[in-house]
Short mmCIF file of C-alpha atoms (C1' of nucleotides) in Angstrom, two decimals:
data_model
loop_
_atom_site.label_atom_id
_atom_site.label_comp_id
_atom_site.label_asym_id
_atom_site.label_seq_id
_atom_site.Cartn_x
_atom_site.Cartn_y
_atom_site.Cartn_z
CA MET U 1 -0.16 0.05 -0.05
CA PRO U 2 1.95 2.86 -1.29
CA ARG U 3 1.46 6.39 0.21
CA PRO U 4 2.72 9.15 -2.29
CA SER U 5 0.23 11.18 -4.45
CA ARG U 6 1.41 8.95 -7.67
CA TRP U 7 -1.03 6.57 -6.13
CA ASN U 8 -3.84 8.65 -5.60
CA GLU U 9 -3.17 9.44 -9.51
CA ILE U 10 -3.37 5.99 -10.52
CA ILE U 11 -6.42 5.32 -8.30
CA GLU U 12 -8.38 8.06 -9.92
CA ALA U 13 -7.83 7.53 -13.16
CA ALA U 14 -8.64 3.78 -12.79
CA ALA U 15 -11.75 4.79 -11.06
CA GLU U 16 -12.50 6.90 -13.89
CA ALA U 17 -12.07 4.34 -16.52
CA PHE U 18 -14.04 1.76 -14.54
CA ARG U 19 -16.70 3.88 -14.28
CA THR U 20 -16.97 4.93 -17.93
CA ASN U 21 -16.18 1.87 -19.78
CA GLY U 22 -16.45 -1.19 -16.96
CA TYR U 23 -13.96 -2.94 -14.91
CA ALA U 24 -13.28 -5.59 -17.77
CA ALA U 25 -13.46 -3.58 -20.69
CA THR U 26 -10.85 -1.53 -18.96
CA SER U 27 -6.93 -2.32 -19.56
CA LEU U 28 -3.86 -2.01 -17.68
CA GLU U 29 -3.00 0.25 -20.36
CA ASP U 30 -5.49 2.45 -20.37
CA ILE U 31 -4.97 3.24 -16.77
CA ALA U 32 -1.20 3.48 -17.48
CA SER U 33 -1.19 5.72 -20.51
CA ALA U 34 -3.58 8.19 -18.38
CA VAL U 35 -1.03 8.43 -15.80
CA GLY U 36 1.70 8.85 -18.25
CA MET U 37 3.60 5.52 -17.73
CA TRP U 38 3.86 1.71 -19.08
CA LYS U 39 1.38 -0.55 -17.94
CA GLY U 40 4.32 -2.87 -16.65
CA SER U 41 5.01 -0.26 -14.39
CA LEU U 42 1.77 -0.31 -12.46
CA TYR U 43 3.01 -3.65 -10.91
CA HIS U 44 5.06 -1.70 -8.94
CA TYR U 45 2.00 -0.28 -7.15
CA ILE U 46 -0.15 -3.39 -7.41
CA ASP U 47 -0.20 -7.08 -7.37
CA SER U 48 -2.93 -7.65 -9.75
CA LYS U 49 -5.91 -5.71 -11.72
CA GLU U 50 -8.22 -6.52 -9.09
CA ASP U 51 -6.34 -4.65 -6.51
CA LEU U 52 -7.18 -1.49 -8.42
CA LEU U 53 -10.61 -2.01 -8.41
CA PHE U 54 -10.79 -2.86 -4.20
CA ALA U 55 -8.52 0.03 -3.53
CA VAL U 56 -11.22 2.44 -5.65
CA VAL U 57 -13.94 1.00 -4.07
CA ARG U 58 -13.10 0.30 -0.47
CA GLY U 59 -13.32 4.19 0.94
CA PRO U 60 -16.96 4.90 0.16
CA ALA U 61 -18.05 1.72 1.05
CA GLU U 62 -16.63 1.63 4.45
CA GLU U 63 -17.60 5.34 5.02
CA ILE U 64 -21.14 4.78 3.99
CA LEU U 65 -21.28 2.02 6.64
CA LYS U 66 -19.38 3.74 9.11
CA GLN U 67 -22.02 6.55 9.06
CA VAL U 68 -24.96 4.55 9.47
CA ARG U 69 -23.89 2.36 11.91
CA GLU U 70 -23.08 5.33 14.24
CA LEU U 71 -26.55 6.78 13.44
CA SER U 72 -27.99 3.40 14.60
CA GLU U 73 -26.67 3.99 18.04
CA THR U 74 -28.27 7.08 18.30
CA ASP U 75 -31.66 7.47 20.25
CA LEU U 76 -33.17 9.78 17.64
CA PRO U 77 -36.51 9.41 16.37
CA PRO U 78 -36.91 6.89 13.25
CA THR U 79 -38.06 9.63 10.77
CA GLU U 80 -34.88 12.09 11.87
CA LYS U 81 -32.79 8.56 11.47
CA ILE U 82 -34.36 8.21 7.87
CA ARG U 83 -33.61 11.82 6.95
CA ARG U 84 -30.04 11.53 8.22
CA ALA U 85 -29.34 8.07 6.61
CA THR U 86 -30.60 9.28 3.51
CA ARG U 87 -28.46 12.39 3.79
CA SER U 88 -24.93 10.36 4.25
CA HIS U 89 -25.87 8.22 1.53
CA VAL U 90 -26.38 11.19 -1.21
CA GLN U 91 -23.46 12.99 0.38
CA ILE U 92 -21.24 10.23 0.11
CA LEU U 93 -22.50 9.70 -3.37
CA ASN U 94 -21.76 13.34 -4.20
CA SER U 95 -18.44 13.77 -2.88
CA ASN U 96 -17.16 10.45 -4.06
CA PHE U 97 -19.11 10.11 -7.01
CA VAL U 98 -16.87 8.10 -9.51
CA TYR U 99 -15.54 5.52 -6.45
CA ALA U 100 -19.02 5.18 -5.45
CA SER U 101 -20.48 4.65 -9.13
CA VAL U 102 -17.92 1.74 -9.68
CA TYR U 103 -18.79 0.08 -6.03
CA LEU U 104 -22.65 -0.01 -7.57
CA GLN U 105 -21.82 -1.09 -11.06
CA GLU U 106 -18.90 -3.66 -10.32
CA ILE U 107 -19.52 -4.81 -6.58
CA ALA U 108 -23.26 -4.54 -5.73
CA GLY U 109 -23.80 -6.05 -9.15
CA ARG U 110 -22.42 -9.43 -9.96
CA ARG U 111 -19.38 -10.04 -8.01
CA LYS U 112 -20.48 -11.79 -4.98
CA LEU U 113 -17.17 -11.87 -3.03
CA PRO U 114 -17.84 -12.32 0.60
CA GLU U 115 -16.42 -9.31 2.13
CA TRP U 116 -18.60 -7.07 0.24
CA SER U 117 -21.45 -8.94 0.48
CA ALA U 118 -21.45 -8.73 4.15
CA MET U 119 -21.22 -5.17 3.88
CA ASP U 120 -24.25 -4.81 1.71
CA ARG U 121 -25.93 -6.78 3.88
CA GLU U 122 -25.27 -5.18 7.16
CA TYR U 123 -25.99 -1.90 5.87
CA LEU U 124 -29.44 -3.05 4.40
CA ASP U 125 -30.13 -4.75 8.02
CA LEU U 126 -29.19 -1.26 9.44
CA LEU U 127 -31.53 0.88 7.53
CA GLU U 128 -34.27 -2.20 7.76
CA SER U 129 -34.06 -1.83 11.52
CA ILE U 130 -34.30 1.70 11.42
CA VAL U 131 -38.00 1.12 9.41
CA ARG U 132 -38.74 -1.25 11.88
CA GLU U 133 -38.32 1.21 14.75
CA GLY U 134 -40.81 3.25 13.30
CA VAL U 135 -43.18 0.63 12.26
CA ASP U 136 -43.05 -0.56 15.94
CA SER U 137 -43.62 2.68 17.26
CA GLY U 138 -46.67 3.22 15.17
CA GLU U 139 -45.06 6.30 12.97
CA PHE U 140 -44.58 4.54 9.70
CA SER U 141 -47.88 2.90 10.32
CA ALA U 142 -48.00 2.35 6.34
CA VAL U 143 -45.28 0.22 5.94
CA THR U 144 -46.57 -3.46 5.15
CA ASN U 145 -43.09 -4.90 4.60
CA PRO U 146 -40.03 -3.20 5.82
CA ARG U 147 -37.49 -5.10 4.13
CA VAL U 148 -39.25 -4.16 0.63
CA THR U 149 -39.50 -0.50 1.79
CA THR U 150 -35.89 -0.43 2.65
CA LEU U 151 -35.00 -1.72 -0.60
CA ALA U 152 -36.89 0.62 -2.40
CA LEU U 153 -35.17 3.51 -0.38
CA ILE U 154 -31.78 1.90 -1.52
CA GLY U 155 -32.95 1.82 -4.88
CA SER U 156 -33.82 5.57 -5.31
CA LEU U 157 -30.59 6.48 -3.69
CA ASN U 158 -28.08 4.20 -5.58
CA TRP U 159 -30.06 4.88 -8.95
CA LEU U 160 -28.39 8.63 -8.20
CA THR U 161 -25.11 7.16 -10.14
CA HIS U 162 -27.51 6.64 -13.32
CA TRP U 163 -28.55 10.35 -13.61
CA TYR U 164 -27.07 12.68 -11.05
CA ARG U 165 -23.47 14.55 -11.39
CA PRO U 166 -21.68 16.41 -9.06
CA GLY U 167 -21.58 20.11 -9.99
CA GLY U 168 -24.82 19.72 -11.89
CA SER U 169 -27.90 22.28 -11.45
CA LEU U 170 -29.50 19.93 -8.42
CA HIS U 171 -27.50 20.12 -5.52
CA ALA U 172 -26.97 17.14 -3.47
CA ASP U 173 -28.74 18.71 -0.31
CA GLU U 174 -31.94 19.29 -2.30
CA ILE U 175 -32.01 15.52 -4.04
CA ALA U 176 -31.57 14.16 -0.32
CA ASP U 177 -34.35 16.31 1.02
CA GLN U 178 -36.66 15.73 -1.80
CA PHE U 179 -35.98 12.13 -1.38
CA CYS U 180 -37.03 12.25 2.26
CA ASP U 181 -40.00 14.35 1.54
CA LEU U 182 -41.55 11.60 -0.78
CA PHE U 183 -40.58 8.66 1.35
CA LEU U 184 -41.18 9.87 4.79
CA GLY U 185 -44.37 10.94 3.42
CA GLY U 186 -45.27 7.58 1.94
CA LEU U 187 -44.34 6.03 5.39
CA ILE U 188 -46.15 8.39 7.44
CA SER U 189 -48.80 8.30 5.33
CA ARG U 190 -51.45 10.70 6.77
CA LYS U 191 -50.48 11.78 9.98
CA THR U 192 -48.35 14.52 11.43
CA GLN U 193 -46.46 17.04 9.19
CA ALA U 194 -43.26 15.90 10.49
CA SER U 195 -42.03 15.34 7.08
CA ARG U 196 -40.02 18.45 6.95
CA SER U 197 -36.45 18.91 7.97
CA GLN U 198 -36.20 19.93 11.63
CA THR U 199 -32.80 19.37 11.89
CA ILE U 200 -32.42 18.17 15.56
CA THR U 201 -28.36 18.48 15.91
CA PRO U 202 -25.82 19.03 13.15
CA LEU U 203 -25.07 16.10 11.02
CA LYS U 204 -21.33 15.32 11.83
CA THR U 205 -20.67 16.45 15.37
CA THR U 206 -20.46 12.60 16.40
CA LYS U 207 -16.82 12.31 16.43
CA PRO U 208 -15.57 12.06 20.11
CA ARG U 209 -14.96 8.32 19.42
CA ALA U 210 -11.09 8.41 18.78
CA LYS U 211 -10.47 4.71 17.05
CA ARG U 212 -13.34 1.96 17.02
CA THR U 213 -10.96 -0.72 15.42
CA ALA U 214 -8.50 -1.29 18.49
CA MET A 1 -32.25 -12.69 -38.14
CA PRO A 2 -32.83 -16.51 -38.14
CA ARG A 3 -35.65 -18.36 -37.04
CA PRO A 4 -35.52 -21.62 -35.54
CA SER A 5 -35.31 -22.81 -31.64
CA ARG A 6 -31.30 -22.84 -31.75
CA TRP A 7 -31.50 -19.09 -32.04
CA ASN A 8 -33.59 -19.28 -28.43
CA GLU A 9 -31.09 -21.47 -27.00
CA ILE A 10 -28.24 -18.78 -28.02
CA ILE A 11 -29.57 -15.84 -26.64
CA GLU A 12 -30.63 -17.47 -23.44
CA ALA A 13 -27.30 -18.78 -22.86
CA ALA A 14 -25.65 -15.39 -23.60
CA ALA A 15 -28.41 -13.66 -21.49
CA GLU A 16 -27.58 -15.88 -18.52
CA ALA A 17 -23.76 -15.43 -19.05
CA PHE A 18 -24.18 -11.59 -19.40
CA ARG A 19 -26.29 -11.19 -16.41
CA THR A 20 -24.04 -13.23 -14.14
CA ASN A 21 -20.72 -12.54 -15.61
CA GLY A 22 -21.05 -9.15 -17.46
CA TYR A 23 -20.68 -8.64 -21.26
CA ALA A 24 -17.27 -7.68 -21.52
CA ALA A 25 -16.18 -10.81 -19.11
CA THR A 26 -18.16 -13.12 -21.02
CA SER A 27 -16.61 -14.74 -23.69
CA LEU A 28 -18.18 -16.29 -26.84
CA GLU A 29 -16.89 -19.69 -25.93
CA ASP A 30 -18.79 -19.31 -22.71
CA ILE A 31 -22.02 -18.90 -24.94
CA ALA A 32 -20.99 -21.42 -27.46
CA SER A 33 -20.05 -24.18 -24.77
CA ALA A 34 -23.34 -23.57 -22.91
CA VAL A 35 -25.06 -24.70 -26.42
CA GLY A 36 -23.03 -27.13 -27.14
CA MET A 37 -20.98 -26.11 -30.01
CA TRP A 38 -17.91 -24.12 -31.27
CA LYS A 39 -17.28 -20.45 -30.85
CA GLY A 40 -16.73 -19.91 -34.42
CA SER A 41 -20.21 -21.37 -35.43
CA LEU A 42 -21.61 -18.72 -33.57
CA TYR A 43 -20.91 -16.56 -36.37
CA HIS A 44 -23.62 -18.65 -38.68
CA TYR A 45 -26.33 -16.75 -36.73
CA ILE A 46 -24.42 -13.20 -35.56
CA ASP A 47 -22.21 -10.80 -37.34
CA SER A 48 -20.37 -9.59 -34.06
CA LYS A 49 -20.54 -10.32 -30.12
CA GLU A 50 -22.77 -7.12 -29.72
CA ASP A 51 -25.18 -8.68 -32.00
CA LEU A 52 -26.08 -11.08 -29.07
CA LEU A 53 -26.04 -8.03 -26.41
CA PHE A 54 -28.74 -6.30 -28.58
CA ALA A 55 -30.78 -9.26 -29.29
CA VAL A 56 -30.81 -10.06 -25.68
CA VAL A 57 -31.80 -6.57 -24.90
CA ARG A 58 -34.55 -5.38 -27.37
CA GLY A 59 -37.50 -7.37 -26.35
CA PRO A 60 -38.10 -6.04 -22.71
CA ALA A 61 -36.89 -2.80 -23.46
CA GLU A 62 -39.35 -2.27 -26.59
CA GLU A 63 -42.01 -4.05 -24.30
CA ILE A 64 -41.88 -1.83 -21.41
CA LEU A 65 -41.80 1.25 -23.80
CA LYS A 66 -45.06 0.06 -25.56
CA GLN A 67 -46.80 -0.46 -22.53
CA VAL A 68 -46.02 2.93 -20.82
CA ARG A 69 -46.94 4.56 -24.12
CA GLU A 70 -50.57 3.00 -24.13
CA LEU A 71 -50.86 3.90 -20.87
CA SER A 72 -50.06 7.59 -21.41
CA GLU A 73 -52.71 7.88 -23.91
CA THR A 74 -55.64 6.90 -21.58
CA ASP A 75 -57.48 9.34 -19.05
CA LEU A 76 -57.29 7.57 -16.03
CA PRO A 77 -56.41 9.57 -12.97
CA PRO A 78 -52.91 10.11 -12.20
CA THR A 79 -52.90 7.69 -9.43
CA GLU A 80 -53.99 5.03 -11.23
CA LYS A 81 -51.80 5.92 -14.05
CA ILE A 82 -48.65 5.58 -11.36
CA ARG A 83 -50.19 2.10 -10.29
CA ARG A 84 -50.45 0.93 -13.61
CA ALA A 85 -46.97 1.73 -15.07
CA THR A 86 -45.42 0.33 -11.63
CA ARG A 87 -46.97 -3.01 -12.40
CA SER A 88 -46.08 -2.83 -15.83
CA HIS A 89 -42.56 -2.43 -14.79
CA VAL A 90 -42.39 -4.95 -12.23
CA GLN A 91 -44.10 -7.44 -14.37
CA ILE A 92 -41.80 -7.08 -17.34
CA LEU A 93 -38.95 -7.36 -14.85
CA ASN A 94 -40.53 -10.49 -13.64
CA SER A 95 -41.29 -12.60 -16.96
CA ASN A 96 -37.66 -11.19 -18.95
CA PHE A 97 -35.85 -10.98 -15.66
CA VAL A 98 -32.68 -12.03 -17.15
CA TYR A 99 -33.19 -10.22 -20.51
CA ALA A 100 -34.09 -6.85 -18.45
CA SER A 101 -31.45 -7.40 -15.94
CA VAL A 102 -28.91 -7.19 -18.43
CA TYR A 103 -30.28 -4.13 -20.36
CA LEU A 104 -30.05 -2.14 -17.05
CA GLN A 105 -26.54 -3.39 -16.28
CA GLU A 106 -25.09 -2.98 -19.73
CA ILE A 107 -27.21 -0.59 -21.62
CA ALA A 108 -28.70 1.88 -18.92
CA GLY A 109 -25.23 2.05 -17.57
CA ARG A 110 -22.12 3.11 -19.40
CA ARG A 111 -23.20 2.30 -23.11
CA LYS A 112 -24.37 5.35 -24.47
CA LEU A 113 -25.72 4.63 -27.62
CA PRO A 114 -28.38 6.76 -28.86
CA GLU A 115 -30.75 4.27 -30.03
CA TRP A 116 -31.24 3.01 -25.97
CA SER A 117 -30.65 6.55 -24.76
CA ALA A 118 -33.87 7.62 -26.61
CA MET A 119 -35.52 4.98 -25.47
CA ASP A 120 -34.51 5.45 -21.90
CA ARG A 121 -35.37 9.11 -22.10
CA GLU A 122 -38.62 8.83 -23.55
CA TYR A 123 -39.43 6.20 -20.91
CA LEU A 124 -38.48 8.96 -18.47
CA ASP A 125 -40.30 11.49 -19.99
CA LEU A 126 -43.93 9.30 -20.12
CA LEU A 127 -43.73 8.73 -16.44
CA GLU A 128 -42.72 12.63 -15.20
CA SER A 129 -45.38 14.06 -17.63
CA ILE A 130 -47.79 11.27 -15.43
CA VAL A 131 -46.37 12.73 -12.33
CA ARG A 132 -47.01 16.45 -13.90
CA GLU A 133 -50.74 15.54 -14.50
CA GLY A 134 -50.90 14.61 -10.94
CA VAL A 135 -49.27 17.88 -9.86
CA ASP A 136 -51.45 20.10 -12.18
CA SER A 137 -54.81 18.20 -11.07
CA GLY A 138 -53.61 19.20 -7.11
CA GLU A 139 -53.29 15.22 -6.32
CA PHE A 140 -49.79 15.11 -5.71
CA SER A 141 -49.33 18.17 -3.80
CA ALA A 142 -46.24 17.17 -2.05
CA VAL A 143 -44.10 17.17 -5.26
CA THR A 144 -41.76 19.85 -5.55
CA ASN A 145 -39.88 18.50 -8.24
CA PRO A 146 -41.61 16.13 -10.59
CA ARG A 147 -38.07 14.75 -12.57
CA VAL A 148 -36.44 14.09 -9.13
CA THR A 149 -39.82 11.98 -7.98
CA THR A 150 -39.88 10.21 -11.50
CA LEU A 151 -35.86 9.36 -10.75
CA ALA A 152 -36.70 7.96 -7.66
CA LEU A 153 -39.48 5.52 -8.61
CA ILE A 154 -37.51 4.23 -11.53
CA GLY A 155 -34.68 3.85 -9.30
CA SER A 156 -36.61 1.89 -6.76
CA LEU A 157 -37.96 -0.19 -9.71
CA ASN A 158 -34.64 -1.00 -11.74
CA TRP A 159 -32.96 -1.60 -8.30
CA LEU A 160 -34.89 -5.06 -8.30
CA THR A 161 -32.93 -6.47 -10.33
CA HIS A 162 -30.23 -6.63 -7.57
CA TRP A 163 -32.24 -8.18 -4.85
CA TYR A 164 -35.71 -9.48 -6.56
CA ARG A 165 -35.62 -13.01 -8.06
CA PRO A 166 -38.61 -14.87 -10.07
CA GLY A 167 -40.11 -17.47 -7.81
CA GLY A 168 -38.83 -16.42 -4.77
CA SER A 169 -41.24 -16.01 -2.16
CA LEU A 170 -41.81 -12.54 -2.54
CA HIS A 171 -44.61 -12.08 -5.83
CA ALA A 172 -44.13 -9.75 -8.25
CA ASP A 173 -47.76 -7.93 -7.98
CA GLU A 174 -47.38 -7.75 -4.10
CA ILE A 175 -44.00 -5.82 -4.98
CA ALA A 176 -45.83 -3.70 -7.29
CA ASP A 177 -48.47 -2.87 -4.79
CA GLN A 178 -46.13 -2.20 -1.90
CA PHE A 179 -44.08 0.26 -4.06
CA CYS A 180 -47.44 1.98 -5.53
CA ASP A 181 -48.42 2.46 -1.33
CA LEU A 182 -44.98 3.94 -0.67
CA PHE A 183 -44.84 5.96 -3.39
CA LEU A 184 -48.30 7.03 -3.85
CA GLY A 185 -48.69 7.79 0.08
CA GLY A 186 -45.82 9.97 -0.38
CA LEU A 187 -47.02 11.80 -3.36
CA ILE A 188 -50.53 12.21 -1.88
CA SER A 189 -49.28 13.24 1.22
CA ARG A 190 -51.89 14.15 3.79
CA LYS A 191 -54.79 14.67 1.59
CA THR A 192 -57.40 12.04 0.78
CA GLN A 193 -57.27 8.64 1.48
CA ALA A 194 -57.28 7.70 -2.41
CA SER A 195 -53.55 6.06 -1.42
CA ARG A 196 -55.36 2.88 -1.68
CA SER A 197 -55.61 0.49 -4.73
CA GLN A 198 -59.22 1.40 -5.56
CA THR A 199 -58.65 -0.61 -8.77
CA ILE A 200 -60.62 1.24 -11.20
CA THR A 201 -60.36 -1.33 -14.23
CA PRO A 202 -58.46 -4.39 -14.11
CA LEU A 203 -55.29 -4.65 -15.58
CA LYS A 204 -55.31 -8.31 -16.00
CA THR A 205 -57.73 -9.44 -13.79
CA THR A 206 -56.17 -7.87 -10.60
CA LYS A 207 -55.70 -10.62 -8.51
CA PRO A 208 -57.96 -10.78 -5.55
CA ARG A 209 -55.38 -8.56 -3.80
CA ALA A 210 -53.85 -10.28 -1.03
CA LYS A 211 -55.62 -9.01 1.96
CA ARG A 212 -53.28 -7.00 4.07
CA THR A 213 -53.38 -6.48 7.84
CA ALA A 214 -56.10 -4.88 9.57
"C1'" DA T 1 -33.22 -39.58 -55.06
"C1'" DG T 2 -30.72 -34.89 -55.58
"C1'" DG T 3 -29.02 -30.61 -55.04
"C1'" DA T 4 -29.14 -26.30 -52.61
"C1'" DT T 5 -28.81 -24.26 -48.75
"C1'" DA T 6 -28.34 -24.22 -43.64
"C1'" DA T 7 -25.85 -25.75 -39.82
"C1'" DC T 8 -21.97 -26.74 -37.69
"C1'" DC T 9 -16.76 -28.51 -37.00
"C1'" DA T 10 -12.10 -27.64 -36.73
"C1'" DA T 11 -8.22 -25.14 -37.10
"C1'" DA T 12 -6.17 -21.11 -37.44
"C1'" DC T 13 -5.06 -15.73 -37.34
"C1'" DG T 14 -3.87 -11.36 -35.42
"C1'" DA T 15 -4.93 -8.53 -31.73
"C1'" DT T 16 -4.92 -7.56 -27.08
"C1'" DC T 17 -4.95 -8.93 -22.40
"C1'" DG T 18 -2.71 -9.33 -17.58
"C1'" DT T 19 1.60 -10.19 -15.95
"C1'" DT T 20 6.88 -10.95 -15.60
"C1'" DT T 21 11.06 -9.83 -16.29
"C1'" DC T 22 15.28 -6.98 -16.30
"C1'" DA T 23 17.64 -2.55 -17.00
"C1'" DT T 24 17.92 2.03 -16.10
"C1'" DT T 25 16.53 6.26 -14.09
"C1'" DT T 26 15.20 9.43 -9.80
"C1'" DC T 27 15.47 10.38 -5.20
"C1'" DG T 28 16.02 10.30 -0.37
"C1'" DC T 29 19.60 10.71 3.20
"C1'" DA T 30 23.78 9.34 5.74
"C1'" DT D 1 29.01 12.95 -2.47
"C1'" DG D 2 27.46 8.51 -2.57
"C1'" DC D 3 24.65 4.23 -2.21
"C1'" DG D 4 20.64 1.75 -1.86
"C1'" DA D 5 15.79 1.67 -2.88
"C1'" DA D 6 12.15 3.33 -4.87
"C1'" DA D 7 10.09 4.46 -9.43
"C1'" DT D 8 9.56 3.76 -14.04
"C1'" DG D 9 11.30 2.25 -19.07
"C1'" DA D 10 11.17 -1.17 -22.21
"C1'" DA D 11 10.54 -5.39 -23.95
"C1'" DA D 12 8.88 -9.76 -23.95
"C1'" DC D 13 5.67 -13.82 -22.13
"C1'" DG D 14 1.92 -17.29 -22.63
"C1'" DA D 15 -2.92 -17.04 -22.38
"C1'" DT D 16 -7.37 -15.24 -24.59
"C1'" DC D 17 -10.32 -13.00 -27.04
"C1'" DG D 18 -13.21 -12.13 -31.31
"C1'" DT D 19 -13.18 -13.30 -35.91
"C1'" DT D 20 -12.36 -15.90 -40.33
"C1'" DT D 21 -11.92 -19.17 -43.40
"C1'" DG D 22 -12.55 -23.55 -45.48
"C1'" DG D 23 -14.29 -27.93 -45.31
"C1'" DT D 24 -18.20 -31.42 -43.62
"C1'" DT D 25 -22.30 -32.78 -42.19
"C1'" DA D 26 -27.36 -32.53 -42.00
"C1'" DT D 27 -31.75 -30.91 -43.69
"C1'" DC D 28 -35.30 -29.21 -46.52
"C1'" DC D 29 -37.35 -28.75 -50.95
"C1'" DT D 30 -39.52 -30.68 -55.79
#
DNA sequence: AGGATAACCAAACGATCGTTTCATTTCGCA
DNA sequence: TGCGAAATGAAACGATCGTTTGGTTATCCT
């Protein structure tokens, strides 16, 4: 795992190529020429082509899972949890757009390595348990199947890679809020007007935790 | 365009291979051996590998567009149009699962051939115009951006290829109804109770609507 | 029955792929 | 300044890919 900036150039070039042409259709020469070196020289940084894919994809995958883990440990009301989880998802998609797109196209699809499948499943389970909280508390009275509901939300979010582009006219926060209004309105059905944003506490103040892996 | 049944075997084998391994990672030998012939013999049926991809994908893409076109020409209320469009989408995904999955993974992603892009855009525009009808009539009062709302719905539907499997415990009709309830509830927000099915005219003898919880 | 044509076999081609090898340059640091 | 390691150049490898070619077998039609 080299550190210097050249490594970042390689990963960025790989991510961009993977996103536009797909992993299998991208050759190491595509990546090498994009950073101005010979394809054989890439092997000073990697052991195989797959290393590039995993390096591209690891960051946002771990980040999005970390954020929903922390969110799940709070005792916010379910509506607010849904809103924050949606914002996290959209914001990570926005700020790591290329990497996240590669993950969704190359990992969440076909590639069934257990490492990534476990992350996908944990993320789904965490979101689903939030939905179940809302069902148990009576807030999400319209939900008949929490898993289907959760998958519908995740689908809308992940489909963003097909049409959203960072820097476009639609800002990430607006999209997240519109998704929340749409889904929470559906979840809550006809009940309180708690669907609007209420911003209980700022989003990323939860960092007193030093290192969790120790 | 040959006719006999062997052609169907080839397309089915190609579709299955494309779905599980991706188009670029699938070799013609994979397909040839699946149907029991030499890879060179495939060229009696095709002119290039891409022919197989387009043949796999054309059917459901045209079918789903045809159905929403016909729906758009009716004068049903917007809620019912949304419900029927959702059902069409899910049912086509269900009965042409492999072909549709290949389309969504290989065409709706990266491949930007104008023919398919035009179909994608027309489908999106037709659905969006349905949403706009509901906004104009006052039924979808919670919608602030019809395009984002439409893309959220399409995302949920297309993401089905990532978790739904035909023949599983969840039936296509149930999923479609749950999606409709979720999205229409969100669209209508707090207003009439028109969110429930109401089934104006049977689409294809709408199943006795599995009774849900009391 | 026989001839045309469809269907397929079998082998090979050139291109390109991921990877390896070794030589060469560049750079950090004592 | 010089030396060792990091970084890259340059070429080649075997494998595999999509495609072509030419021949062989099967099928259909009148």
